mmCIF file of C-alpha atoms in Angstrom:
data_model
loop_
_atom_site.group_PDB
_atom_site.id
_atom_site.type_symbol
_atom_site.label_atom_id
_atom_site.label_comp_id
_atom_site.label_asym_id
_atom_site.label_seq_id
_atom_site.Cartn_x
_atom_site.Cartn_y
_atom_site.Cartn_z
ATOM 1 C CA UNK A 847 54.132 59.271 22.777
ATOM 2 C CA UNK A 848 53.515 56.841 25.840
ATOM 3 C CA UNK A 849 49.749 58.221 25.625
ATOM 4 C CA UNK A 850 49.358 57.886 22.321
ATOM 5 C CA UNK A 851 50.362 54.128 22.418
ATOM 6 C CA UNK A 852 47.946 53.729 25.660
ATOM 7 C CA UNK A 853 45.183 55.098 23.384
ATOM 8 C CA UNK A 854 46.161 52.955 20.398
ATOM 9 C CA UNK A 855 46.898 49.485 22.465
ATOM 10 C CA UNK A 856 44.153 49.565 25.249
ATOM 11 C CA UNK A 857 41.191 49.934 22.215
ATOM 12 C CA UNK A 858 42.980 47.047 20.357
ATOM 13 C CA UNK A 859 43.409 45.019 23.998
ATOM 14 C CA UNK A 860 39.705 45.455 24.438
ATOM 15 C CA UNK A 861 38.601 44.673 21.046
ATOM 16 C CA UNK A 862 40.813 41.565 20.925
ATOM 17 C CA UNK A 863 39.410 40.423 24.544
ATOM 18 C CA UNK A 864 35.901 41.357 23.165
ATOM 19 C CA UNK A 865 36.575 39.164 20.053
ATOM 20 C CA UNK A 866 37.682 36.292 22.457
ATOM 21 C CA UNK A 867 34.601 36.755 24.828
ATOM 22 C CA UNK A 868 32.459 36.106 21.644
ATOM 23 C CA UNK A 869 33.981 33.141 20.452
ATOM 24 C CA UNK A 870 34.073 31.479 23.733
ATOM 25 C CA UNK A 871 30.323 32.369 24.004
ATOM 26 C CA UNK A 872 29.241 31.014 20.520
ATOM 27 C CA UNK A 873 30.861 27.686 22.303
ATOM 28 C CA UNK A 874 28.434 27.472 25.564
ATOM 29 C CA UNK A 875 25.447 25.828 26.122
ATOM 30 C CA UNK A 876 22.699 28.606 26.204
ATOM 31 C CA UNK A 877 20.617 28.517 29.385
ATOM 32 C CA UNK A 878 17.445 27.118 28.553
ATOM 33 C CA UNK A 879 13.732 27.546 30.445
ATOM 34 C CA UNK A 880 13.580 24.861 33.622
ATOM 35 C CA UNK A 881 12.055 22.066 32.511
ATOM 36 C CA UNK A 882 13.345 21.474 28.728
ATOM 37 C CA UNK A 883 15.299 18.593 28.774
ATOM 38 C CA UNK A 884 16.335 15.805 25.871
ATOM 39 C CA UNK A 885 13.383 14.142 25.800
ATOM 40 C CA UNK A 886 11.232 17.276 26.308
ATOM 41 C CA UNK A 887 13.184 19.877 24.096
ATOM 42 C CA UNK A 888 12.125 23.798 24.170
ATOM 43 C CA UNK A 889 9.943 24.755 21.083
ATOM 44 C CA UNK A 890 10.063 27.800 20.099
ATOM 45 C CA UNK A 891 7.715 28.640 16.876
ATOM 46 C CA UNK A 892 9.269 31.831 14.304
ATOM 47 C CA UNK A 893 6.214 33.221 12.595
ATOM 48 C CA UNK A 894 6.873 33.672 8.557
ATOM 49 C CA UNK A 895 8.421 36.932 7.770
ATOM 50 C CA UNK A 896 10.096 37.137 11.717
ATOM 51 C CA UNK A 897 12.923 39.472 11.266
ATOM 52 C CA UNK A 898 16.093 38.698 12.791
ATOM 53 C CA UNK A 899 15.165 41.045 15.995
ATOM 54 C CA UNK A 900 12.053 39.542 16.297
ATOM 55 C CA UNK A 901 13.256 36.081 16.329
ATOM 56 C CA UNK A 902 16.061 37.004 18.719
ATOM 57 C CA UNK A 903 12.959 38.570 21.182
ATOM 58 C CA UNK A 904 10.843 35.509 20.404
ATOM 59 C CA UNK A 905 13.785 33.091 21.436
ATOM 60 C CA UNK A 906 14.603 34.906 24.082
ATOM 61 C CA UNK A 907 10.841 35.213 25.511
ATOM 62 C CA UNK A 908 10.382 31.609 24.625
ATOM 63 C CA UNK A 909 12.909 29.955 26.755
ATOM 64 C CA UNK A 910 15.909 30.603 25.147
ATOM 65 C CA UNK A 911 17.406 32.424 28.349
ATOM 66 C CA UNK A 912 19.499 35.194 27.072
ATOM 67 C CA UNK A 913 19.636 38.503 26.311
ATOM 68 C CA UNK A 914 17.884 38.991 22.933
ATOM 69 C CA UNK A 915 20.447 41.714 21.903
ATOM 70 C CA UNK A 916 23.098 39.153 22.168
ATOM 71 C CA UNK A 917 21.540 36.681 19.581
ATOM 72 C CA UNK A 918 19.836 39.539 17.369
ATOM 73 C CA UNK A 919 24.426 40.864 17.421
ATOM 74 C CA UNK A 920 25.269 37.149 16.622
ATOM 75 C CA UNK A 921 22.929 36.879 13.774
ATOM 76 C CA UNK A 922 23.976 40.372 12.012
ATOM 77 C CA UNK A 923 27.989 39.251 12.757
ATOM 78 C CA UNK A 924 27.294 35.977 11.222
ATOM 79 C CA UNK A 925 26.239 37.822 7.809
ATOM 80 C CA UNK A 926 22.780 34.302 7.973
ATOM 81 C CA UNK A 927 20.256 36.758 9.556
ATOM 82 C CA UNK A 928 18.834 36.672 6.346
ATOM 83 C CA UNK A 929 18.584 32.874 6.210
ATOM 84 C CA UNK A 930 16.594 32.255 9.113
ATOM 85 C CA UNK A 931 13.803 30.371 8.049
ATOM 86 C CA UNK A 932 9.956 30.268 9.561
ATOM 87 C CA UNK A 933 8.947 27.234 11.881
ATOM 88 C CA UNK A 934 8.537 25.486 15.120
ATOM 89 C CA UNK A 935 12.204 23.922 16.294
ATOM 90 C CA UNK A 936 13.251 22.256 19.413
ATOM 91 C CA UNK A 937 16.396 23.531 21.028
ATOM 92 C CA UNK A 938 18.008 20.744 23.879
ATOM 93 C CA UNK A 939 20.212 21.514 26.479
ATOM 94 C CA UNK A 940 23.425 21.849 25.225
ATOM 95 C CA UNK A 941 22.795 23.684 22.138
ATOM 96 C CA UNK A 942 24.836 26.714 21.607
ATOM 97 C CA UNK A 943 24.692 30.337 19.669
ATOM 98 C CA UNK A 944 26.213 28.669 16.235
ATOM 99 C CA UNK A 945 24.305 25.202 16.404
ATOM 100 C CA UNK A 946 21.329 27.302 17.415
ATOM 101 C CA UNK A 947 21.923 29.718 14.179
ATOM 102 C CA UNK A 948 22.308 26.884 12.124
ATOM 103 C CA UNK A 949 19.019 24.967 12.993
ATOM 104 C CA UNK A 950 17.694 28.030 12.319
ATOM 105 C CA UNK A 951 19.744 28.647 8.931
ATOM 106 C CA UNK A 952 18.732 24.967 7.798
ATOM 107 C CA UNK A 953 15.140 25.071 8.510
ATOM 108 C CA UNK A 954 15.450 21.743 10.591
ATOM 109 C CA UNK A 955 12.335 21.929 12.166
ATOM 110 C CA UNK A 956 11.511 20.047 14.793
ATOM 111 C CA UNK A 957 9.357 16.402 13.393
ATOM 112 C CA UNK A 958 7.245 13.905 14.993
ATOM 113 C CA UNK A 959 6.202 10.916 12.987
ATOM 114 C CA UNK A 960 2.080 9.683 13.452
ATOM 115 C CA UNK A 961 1.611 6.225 12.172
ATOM 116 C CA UNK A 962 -1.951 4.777 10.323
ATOM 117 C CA UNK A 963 -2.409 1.350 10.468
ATOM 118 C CA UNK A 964 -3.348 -1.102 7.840
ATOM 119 C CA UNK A 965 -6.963 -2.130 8.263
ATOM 120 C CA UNK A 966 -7.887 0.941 9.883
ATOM 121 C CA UNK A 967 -11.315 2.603 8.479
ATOM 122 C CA UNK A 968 -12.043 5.989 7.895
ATOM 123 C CA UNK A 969 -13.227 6.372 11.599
ATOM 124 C CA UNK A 970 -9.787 5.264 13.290
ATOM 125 C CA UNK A 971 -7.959 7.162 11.102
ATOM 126 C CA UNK A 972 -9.486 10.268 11.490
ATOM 127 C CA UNK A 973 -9.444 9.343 14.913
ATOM 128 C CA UNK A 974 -5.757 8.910 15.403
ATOM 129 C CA UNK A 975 -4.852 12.210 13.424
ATOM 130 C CA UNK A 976 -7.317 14.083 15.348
ATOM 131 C CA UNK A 977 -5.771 12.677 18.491
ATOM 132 C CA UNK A 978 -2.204 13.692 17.797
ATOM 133 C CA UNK A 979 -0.658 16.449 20.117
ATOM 134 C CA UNK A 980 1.509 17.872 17.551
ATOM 135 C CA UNK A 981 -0.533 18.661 14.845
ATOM 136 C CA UNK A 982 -2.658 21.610 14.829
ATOM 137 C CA UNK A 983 -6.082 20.581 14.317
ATOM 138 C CA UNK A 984 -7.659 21.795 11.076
ATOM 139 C CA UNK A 985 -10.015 19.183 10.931
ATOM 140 C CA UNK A 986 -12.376 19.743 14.060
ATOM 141 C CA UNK A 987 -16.199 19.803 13.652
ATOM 142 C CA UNK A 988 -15.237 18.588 9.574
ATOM 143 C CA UNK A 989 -17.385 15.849 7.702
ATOM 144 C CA UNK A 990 -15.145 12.914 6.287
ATOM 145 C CA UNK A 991 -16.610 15.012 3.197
ATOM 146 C CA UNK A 992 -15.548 17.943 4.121
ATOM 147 C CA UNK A 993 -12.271 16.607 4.840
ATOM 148 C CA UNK A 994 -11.440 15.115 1.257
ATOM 149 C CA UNK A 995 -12.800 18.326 -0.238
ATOM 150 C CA UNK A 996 -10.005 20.415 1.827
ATOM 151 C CA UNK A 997 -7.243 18.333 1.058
ATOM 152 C CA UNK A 998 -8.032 17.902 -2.637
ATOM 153 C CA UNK A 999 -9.990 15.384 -3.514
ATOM 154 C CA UNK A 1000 -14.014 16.944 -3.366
ATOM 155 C CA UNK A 1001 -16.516 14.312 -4.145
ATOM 156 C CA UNK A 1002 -14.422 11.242 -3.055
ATOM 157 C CA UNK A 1003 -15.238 8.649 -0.730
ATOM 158 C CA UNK A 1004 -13.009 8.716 1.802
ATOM 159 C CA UNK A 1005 -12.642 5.254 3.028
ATOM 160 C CA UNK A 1006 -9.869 3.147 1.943
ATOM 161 C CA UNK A 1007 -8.045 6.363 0.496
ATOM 162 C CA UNK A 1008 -5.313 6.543 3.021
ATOM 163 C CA UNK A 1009 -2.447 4.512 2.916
ATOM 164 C CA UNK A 1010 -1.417 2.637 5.715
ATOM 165 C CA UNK A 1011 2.255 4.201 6.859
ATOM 166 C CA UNK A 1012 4.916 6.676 9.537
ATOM 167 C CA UNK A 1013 3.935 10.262 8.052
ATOM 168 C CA UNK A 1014 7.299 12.557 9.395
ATOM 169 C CA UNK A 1015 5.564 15.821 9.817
ATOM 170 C CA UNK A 1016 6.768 18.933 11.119
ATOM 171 C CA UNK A 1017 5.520 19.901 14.805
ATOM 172 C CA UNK A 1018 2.173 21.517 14.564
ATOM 173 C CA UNK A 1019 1.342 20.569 11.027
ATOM 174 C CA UNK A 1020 -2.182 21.048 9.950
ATOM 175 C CA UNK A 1021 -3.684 17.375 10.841
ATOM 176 C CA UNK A 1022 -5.230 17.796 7.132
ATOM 177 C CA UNK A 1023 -1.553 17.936 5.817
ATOM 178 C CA UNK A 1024 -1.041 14.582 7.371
ATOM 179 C CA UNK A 1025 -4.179 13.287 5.755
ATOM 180 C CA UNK A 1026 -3.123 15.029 1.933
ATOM 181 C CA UNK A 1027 0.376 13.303 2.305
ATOM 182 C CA UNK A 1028 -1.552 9.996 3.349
ATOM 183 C CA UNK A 1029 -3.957 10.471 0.615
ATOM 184 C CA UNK A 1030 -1.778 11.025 -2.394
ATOM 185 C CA UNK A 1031 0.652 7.824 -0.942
ATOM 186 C CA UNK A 1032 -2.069 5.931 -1.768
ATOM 187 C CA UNK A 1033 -3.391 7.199 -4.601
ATOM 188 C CA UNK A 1034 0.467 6.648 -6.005
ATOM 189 C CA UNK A 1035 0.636 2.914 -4.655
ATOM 190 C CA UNK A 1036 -2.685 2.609 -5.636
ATOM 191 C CA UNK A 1037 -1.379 3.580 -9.805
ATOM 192 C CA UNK A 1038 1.375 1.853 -9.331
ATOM 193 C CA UNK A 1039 -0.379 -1.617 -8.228
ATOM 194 C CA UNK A 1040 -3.255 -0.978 -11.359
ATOM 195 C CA UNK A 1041 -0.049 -0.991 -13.651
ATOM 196 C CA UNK A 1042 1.532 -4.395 -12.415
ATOM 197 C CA UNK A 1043 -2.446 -6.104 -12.603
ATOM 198 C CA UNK A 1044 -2.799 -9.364 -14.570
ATOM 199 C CA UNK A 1045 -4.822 -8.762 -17.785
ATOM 200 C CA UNK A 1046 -6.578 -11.926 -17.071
ATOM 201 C CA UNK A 1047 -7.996 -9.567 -13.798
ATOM 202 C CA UNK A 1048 -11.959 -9.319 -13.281
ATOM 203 C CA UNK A 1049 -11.594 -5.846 -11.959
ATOM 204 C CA UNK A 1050 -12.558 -2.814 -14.319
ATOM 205 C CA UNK A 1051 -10.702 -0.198 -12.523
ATOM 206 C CA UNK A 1052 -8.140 0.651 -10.201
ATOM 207 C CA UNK A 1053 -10.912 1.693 -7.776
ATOM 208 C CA UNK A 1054 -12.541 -1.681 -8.068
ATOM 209 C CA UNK A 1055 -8.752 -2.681 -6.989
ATOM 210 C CA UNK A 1056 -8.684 -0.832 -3.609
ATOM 211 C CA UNK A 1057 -12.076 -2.015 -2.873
ATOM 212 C CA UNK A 1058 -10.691 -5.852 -3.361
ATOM 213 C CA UNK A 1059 -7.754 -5.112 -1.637
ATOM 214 C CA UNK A 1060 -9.341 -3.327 1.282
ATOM 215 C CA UNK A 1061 -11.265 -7.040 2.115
ATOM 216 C CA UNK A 1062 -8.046 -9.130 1.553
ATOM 217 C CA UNK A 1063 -6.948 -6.895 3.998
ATOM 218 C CA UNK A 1064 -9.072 -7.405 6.210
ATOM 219 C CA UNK A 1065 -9.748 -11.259 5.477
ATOM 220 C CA UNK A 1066 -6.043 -11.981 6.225
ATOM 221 C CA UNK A 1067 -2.953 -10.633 8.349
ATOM 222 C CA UNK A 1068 -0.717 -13.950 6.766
ATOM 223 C CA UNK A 1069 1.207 -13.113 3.698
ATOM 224 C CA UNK A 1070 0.952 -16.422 1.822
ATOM 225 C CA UNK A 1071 -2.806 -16.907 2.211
ATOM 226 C CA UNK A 1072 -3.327 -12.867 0.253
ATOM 227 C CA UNK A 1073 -2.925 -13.902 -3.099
ATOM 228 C CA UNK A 1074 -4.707 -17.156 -2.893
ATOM 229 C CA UNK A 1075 -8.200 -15.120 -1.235
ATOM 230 C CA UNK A 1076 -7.629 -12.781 -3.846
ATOM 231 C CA UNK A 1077 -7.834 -15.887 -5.850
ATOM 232 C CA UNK A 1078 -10.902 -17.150 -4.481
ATOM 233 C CA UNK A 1079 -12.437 -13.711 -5.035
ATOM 234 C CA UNK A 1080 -11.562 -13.042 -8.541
ATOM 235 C CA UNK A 1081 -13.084 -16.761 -9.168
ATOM 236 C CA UNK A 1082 -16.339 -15.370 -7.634
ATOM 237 C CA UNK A 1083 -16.329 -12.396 -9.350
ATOM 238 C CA UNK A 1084 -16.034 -14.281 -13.035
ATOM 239 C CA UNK A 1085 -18.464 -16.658 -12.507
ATOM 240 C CA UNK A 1086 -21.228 -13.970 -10.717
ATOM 241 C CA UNK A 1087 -20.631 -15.953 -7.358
ATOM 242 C CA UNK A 1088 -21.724 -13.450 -4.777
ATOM 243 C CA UNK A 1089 -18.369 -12.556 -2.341
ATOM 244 C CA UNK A 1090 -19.941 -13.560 1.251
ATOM 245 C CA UNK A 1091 -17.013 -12.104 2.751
ATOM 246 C CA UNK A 1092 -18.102 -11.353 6.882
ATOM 247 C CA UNK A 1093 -15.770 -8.405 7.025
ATOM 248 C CA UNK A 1094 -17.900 -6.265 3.986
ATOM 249 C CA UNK A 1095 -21.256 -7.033 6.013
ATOM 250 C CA UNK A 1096 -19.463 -5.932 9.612
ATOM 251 C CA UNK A 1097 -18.339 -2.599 7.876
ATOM 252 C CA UNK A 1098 -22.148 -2.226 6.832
ATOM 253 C CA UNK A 1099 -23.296 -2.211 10.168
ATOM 254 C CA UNK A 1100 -20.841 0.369 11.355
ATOM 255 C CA UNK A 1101 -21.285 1.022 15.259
ATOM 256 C CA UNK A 1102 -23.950 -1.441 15.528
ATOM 257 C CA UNK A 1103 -21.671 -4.629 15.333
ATOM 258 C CA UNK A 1104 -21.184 -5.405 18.817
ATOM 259 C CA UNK A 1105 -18.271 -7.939 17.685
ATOM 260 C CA UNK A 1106 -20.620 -10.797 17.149
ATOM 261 C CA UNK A 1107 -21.472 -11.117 14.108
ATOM 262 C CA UNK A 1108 -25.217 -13.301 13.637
ATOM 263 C CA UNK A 1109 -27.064 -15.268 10.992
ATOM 264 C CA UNK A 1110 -30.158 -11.942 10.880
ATOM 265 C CA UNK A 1111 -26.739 -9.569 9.568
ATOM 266 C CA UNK A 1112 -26.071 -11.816 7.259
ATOM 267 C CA UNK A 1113 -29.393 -11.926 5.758
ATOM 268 C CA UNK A 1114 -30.151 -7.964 6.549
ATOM 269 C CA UNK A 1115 -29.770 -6.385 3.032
ATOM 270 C CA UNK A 1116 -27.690 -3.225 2.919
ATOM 271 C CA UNK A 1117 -24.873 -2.097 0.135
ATOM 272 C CA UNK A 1118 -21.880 -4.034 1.797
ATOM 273 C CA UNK A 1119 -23.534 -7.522 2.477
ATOM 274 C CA UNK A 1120 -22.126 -9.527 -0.355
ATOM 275 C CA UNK A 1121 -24.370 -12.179 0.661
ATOM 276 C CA UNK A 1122 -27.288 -10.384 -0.076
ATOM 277 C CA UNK A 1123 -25.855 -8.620 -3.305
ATOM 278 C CA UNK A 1124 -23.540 -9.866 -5.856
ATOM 279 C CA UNK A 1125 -20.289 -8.047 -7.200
ATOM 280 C CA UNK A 1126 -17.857 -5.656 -4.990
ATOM 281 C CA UNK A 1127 -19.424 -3.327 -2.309
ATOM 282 C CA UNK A 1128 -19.418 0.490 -3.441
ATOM 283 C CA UNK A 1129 -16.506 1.333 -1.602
ATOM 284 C CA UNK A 1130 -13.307 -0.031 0.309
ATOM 285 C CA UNK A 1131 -14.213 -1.097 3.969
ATOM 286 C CA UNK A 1132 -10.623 -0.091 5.586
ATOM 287 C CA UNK A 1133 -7.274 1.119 3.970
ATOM 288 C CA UNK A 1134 -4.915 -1.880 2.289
ATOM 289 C CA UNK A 1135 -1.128 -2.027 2.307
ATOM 290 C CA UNK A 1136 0.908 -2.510 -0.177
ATOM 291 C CA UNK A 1137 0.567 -6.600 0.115
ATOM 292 C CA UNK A 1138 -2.913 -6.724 -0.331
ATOM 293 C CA UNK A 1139 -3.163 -3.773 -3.198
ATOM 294 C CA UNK A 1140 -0.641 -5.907 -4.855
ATOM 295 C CA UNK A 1141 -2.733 -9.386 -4.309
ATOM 296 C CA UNK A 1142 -5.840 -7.666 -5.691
ATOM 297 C CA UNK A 1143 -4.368 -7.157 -8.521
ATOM 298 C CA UNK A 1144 -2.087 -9.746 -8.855
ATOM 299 C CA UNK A 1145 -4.361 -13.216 -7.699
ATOM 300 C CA UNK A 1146 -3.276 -16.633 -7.518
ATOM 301 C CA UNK A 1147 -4.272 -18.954 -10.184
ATOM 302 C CA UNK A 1148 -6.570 -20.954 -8.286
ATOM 303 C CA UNK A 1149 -9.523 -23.222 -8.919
ATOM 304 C CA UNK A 1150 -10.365 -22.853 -5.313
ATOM 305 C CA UNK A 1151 -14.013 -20.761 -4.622
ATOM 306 C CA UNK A 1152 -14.561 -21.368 -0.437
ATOM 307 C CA UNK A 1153 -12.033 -20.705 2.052
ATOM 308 C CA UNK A 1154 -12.583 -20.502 5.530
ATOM 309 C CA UNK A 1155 -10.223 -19.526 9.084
ATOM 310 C CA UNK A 1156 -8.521 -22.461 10.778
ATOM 311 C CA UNK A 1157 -8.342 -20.322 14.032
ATOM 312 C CA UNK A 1158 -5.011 -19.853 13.592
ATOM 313 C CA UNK A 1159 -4.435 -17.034 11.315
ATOM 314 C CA UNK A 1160 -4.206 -18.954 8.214
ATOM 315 C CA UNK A 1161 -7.058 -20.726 5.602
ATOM 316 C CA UNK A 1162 -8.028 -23.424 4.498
ATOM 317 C CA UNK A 1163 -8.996 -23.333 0.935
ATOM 318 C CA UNK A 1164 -11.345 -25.767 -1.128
ATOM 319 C CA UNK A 1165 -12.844 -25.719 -4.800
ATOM 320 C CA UNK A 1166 -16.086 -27.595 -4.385
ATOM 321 C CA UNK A 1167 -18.663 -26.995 -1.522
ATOM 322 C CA UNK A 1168 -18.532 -30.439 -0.421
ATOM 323 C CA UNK A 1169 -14.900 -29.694 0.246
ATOM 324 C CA UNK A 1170 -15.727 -26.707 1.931
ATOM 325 C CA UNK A 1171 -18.596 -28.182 4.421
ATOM 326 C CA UNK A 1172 -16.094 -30.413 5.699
ATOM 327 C CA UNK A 1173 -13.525 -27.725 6.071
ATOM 328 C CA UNK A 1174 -16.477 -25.598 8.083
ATOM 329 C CA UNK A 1175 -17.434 -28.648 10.083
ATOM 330 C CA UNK A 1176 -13.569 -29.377 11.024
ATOM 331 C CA UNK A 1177 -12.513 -25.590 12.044
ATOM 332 C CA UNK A 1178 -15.548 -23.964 12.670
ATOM 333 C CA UNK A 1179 -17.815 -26.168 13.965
ATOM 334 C CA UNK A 1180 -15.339 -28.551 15.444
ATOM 335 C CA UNK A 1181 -16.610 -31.824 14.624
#
């Protein structure tokens, strides 16, 4: 009888001490690789399709510093092994077995946020993506062409077609994701503006829009001078006034402007000197926010036609050209 009991009470001892091993485990910091700290978590990547023994061997090789038969038992026990999604995550010290599992379970991969700033043209911004450390470059050795055909848009003009913004992407993203997501923001902002435009508008199209607001953009950084240029532009426009706006004839030169800009590139003809040729040029020169999309369409009622920089960030505006001689003579010329 005693032996019996011994052989019924020591398994049940040792399955209860077992049980209590485990749960104190799935409550300890898992030893990580040297070198992964909170600011430089451990990624670890899952391939789609990973089952749950190969993700507990790719942890474990990875940097995740335990035996992968102890997380490949933890996943089966916790009836998710199933729900382990596919991804690149970040694991900090301090994680443990169950707030591991759940990452996993979740899908919260690990994010990083690239930023594209208004004003940019096509060259910074496919500069800046293509820079990035934690996207996985797609894009290498691709044409701006090239580019818009992969991401959806074939035939398109790049320029002007991002919009300005923090993309949240997951780690080792295809850098043409980044650009898509960028792309379709602003062809959604850029809808959305064209809906909201003032019938009295000279523009045709939404297009014609983002070309408008891609020079108020660059014209101004000051919020209450982009309406009023946008003004000054859409008088123009009516009246066959060509635009003579610097920043058009500066994105026509490309790499040759050497940042000063001289009287010879203003009378150089090419497709973007709108002091040469009359109307918009045939594309935007740099990508718009949402203030100057919304001034393009949206201008001040204005009889003004000149403006010109008082060195200060703002303009001074004036509706005849005597008016605006004086202004030129006063902030430009400093007389």
């Amino acid at each position: 009888m005693r032996l019996l009991k011994l052989l019924v009470v020591v398994p049940l001892l040792l399955a209860m001490l077992a049980a209590a091993g485990g749960l104190w485990w799935l409550q300890q910091p898992l030893p990580l690789a040297a070198g992964a700290s909170d600011k430089e978590p451990l990624l670890v990547t899952i391939d789609p399709g990973s089952s749950a023994q190969t993700v507990a061997d790719t942890l474990s090789a990875s940097g995740v510093n335990t035996p992968a038969v102890f997380l490949y038992a933890w996943f089966r026990l916790s009836g998710q092994a199933r729900d382990i999604k596919a991804g690149t995550y970040e694991f900090a010290p301090g994680i443990t077995p169950r707030t591991l599992l759940s990452k996993l379970a979740r899908g919260e991969q690990a994010l990083r946020s690239i930023t594209l700033v208004e004003g940019w043209n096509i060259r910074q911004v496919l500069q800046a993506v293509r820079a990035s450390p934690d996207l996985t470059q797609d894009i290498n050795g691709m044409s701006p062409s090239d580019i818009m055909a992969l991401i959806g848009y074939p035939g398109r003009h790049p320029e002007g077609r991002f919009f300005p913004d923090t993309y949240r992407v997951v780690t080792r993203a295809p850098a043409s994701s980044v650009l898509k997501q960028a792309a379709q923001a602003m062809e959604q902002r850029l809808a959305k503006a064209w809906e909201q435009r003032d019938p009295a508008s000279p523009l045709r199209s939404a297009d014609e829009a983002l070309v408008l607001a891609s020079i108020i953009e660059k014209e101004t950084g000051l919020e209450s001078d982009r309406r009023r240029i946008a003004g000054v532009f859409s008088n123009r426009l009516r009246i066959g006034m060509r635009l003579q706006t610097d920043p058009a004839v500066i994105y026509g030169l490309g790499e040759r402007f050497d940042g000063n800009l001289r009287r010879v590139d203003l009378q150089n003809d090419t497709a973007y000197n709108t002091y040469t040729r009359a109307g918009l040029p045939p594309t935007p020169i740099a990508i718009p926010g949402v203030a100057s999309l919304m001034a393009a369409v949206q201008p001040m009622n204005t009889n003004a036609i000149y403006f010109v920089s008082r060195g200060d960030g703002s303009s001074q505006f004036s509706a005849t050209l005597e008016e605006h001689n004086a202004a030129v003579q006063r902030y430009i010329l400093r007389r």
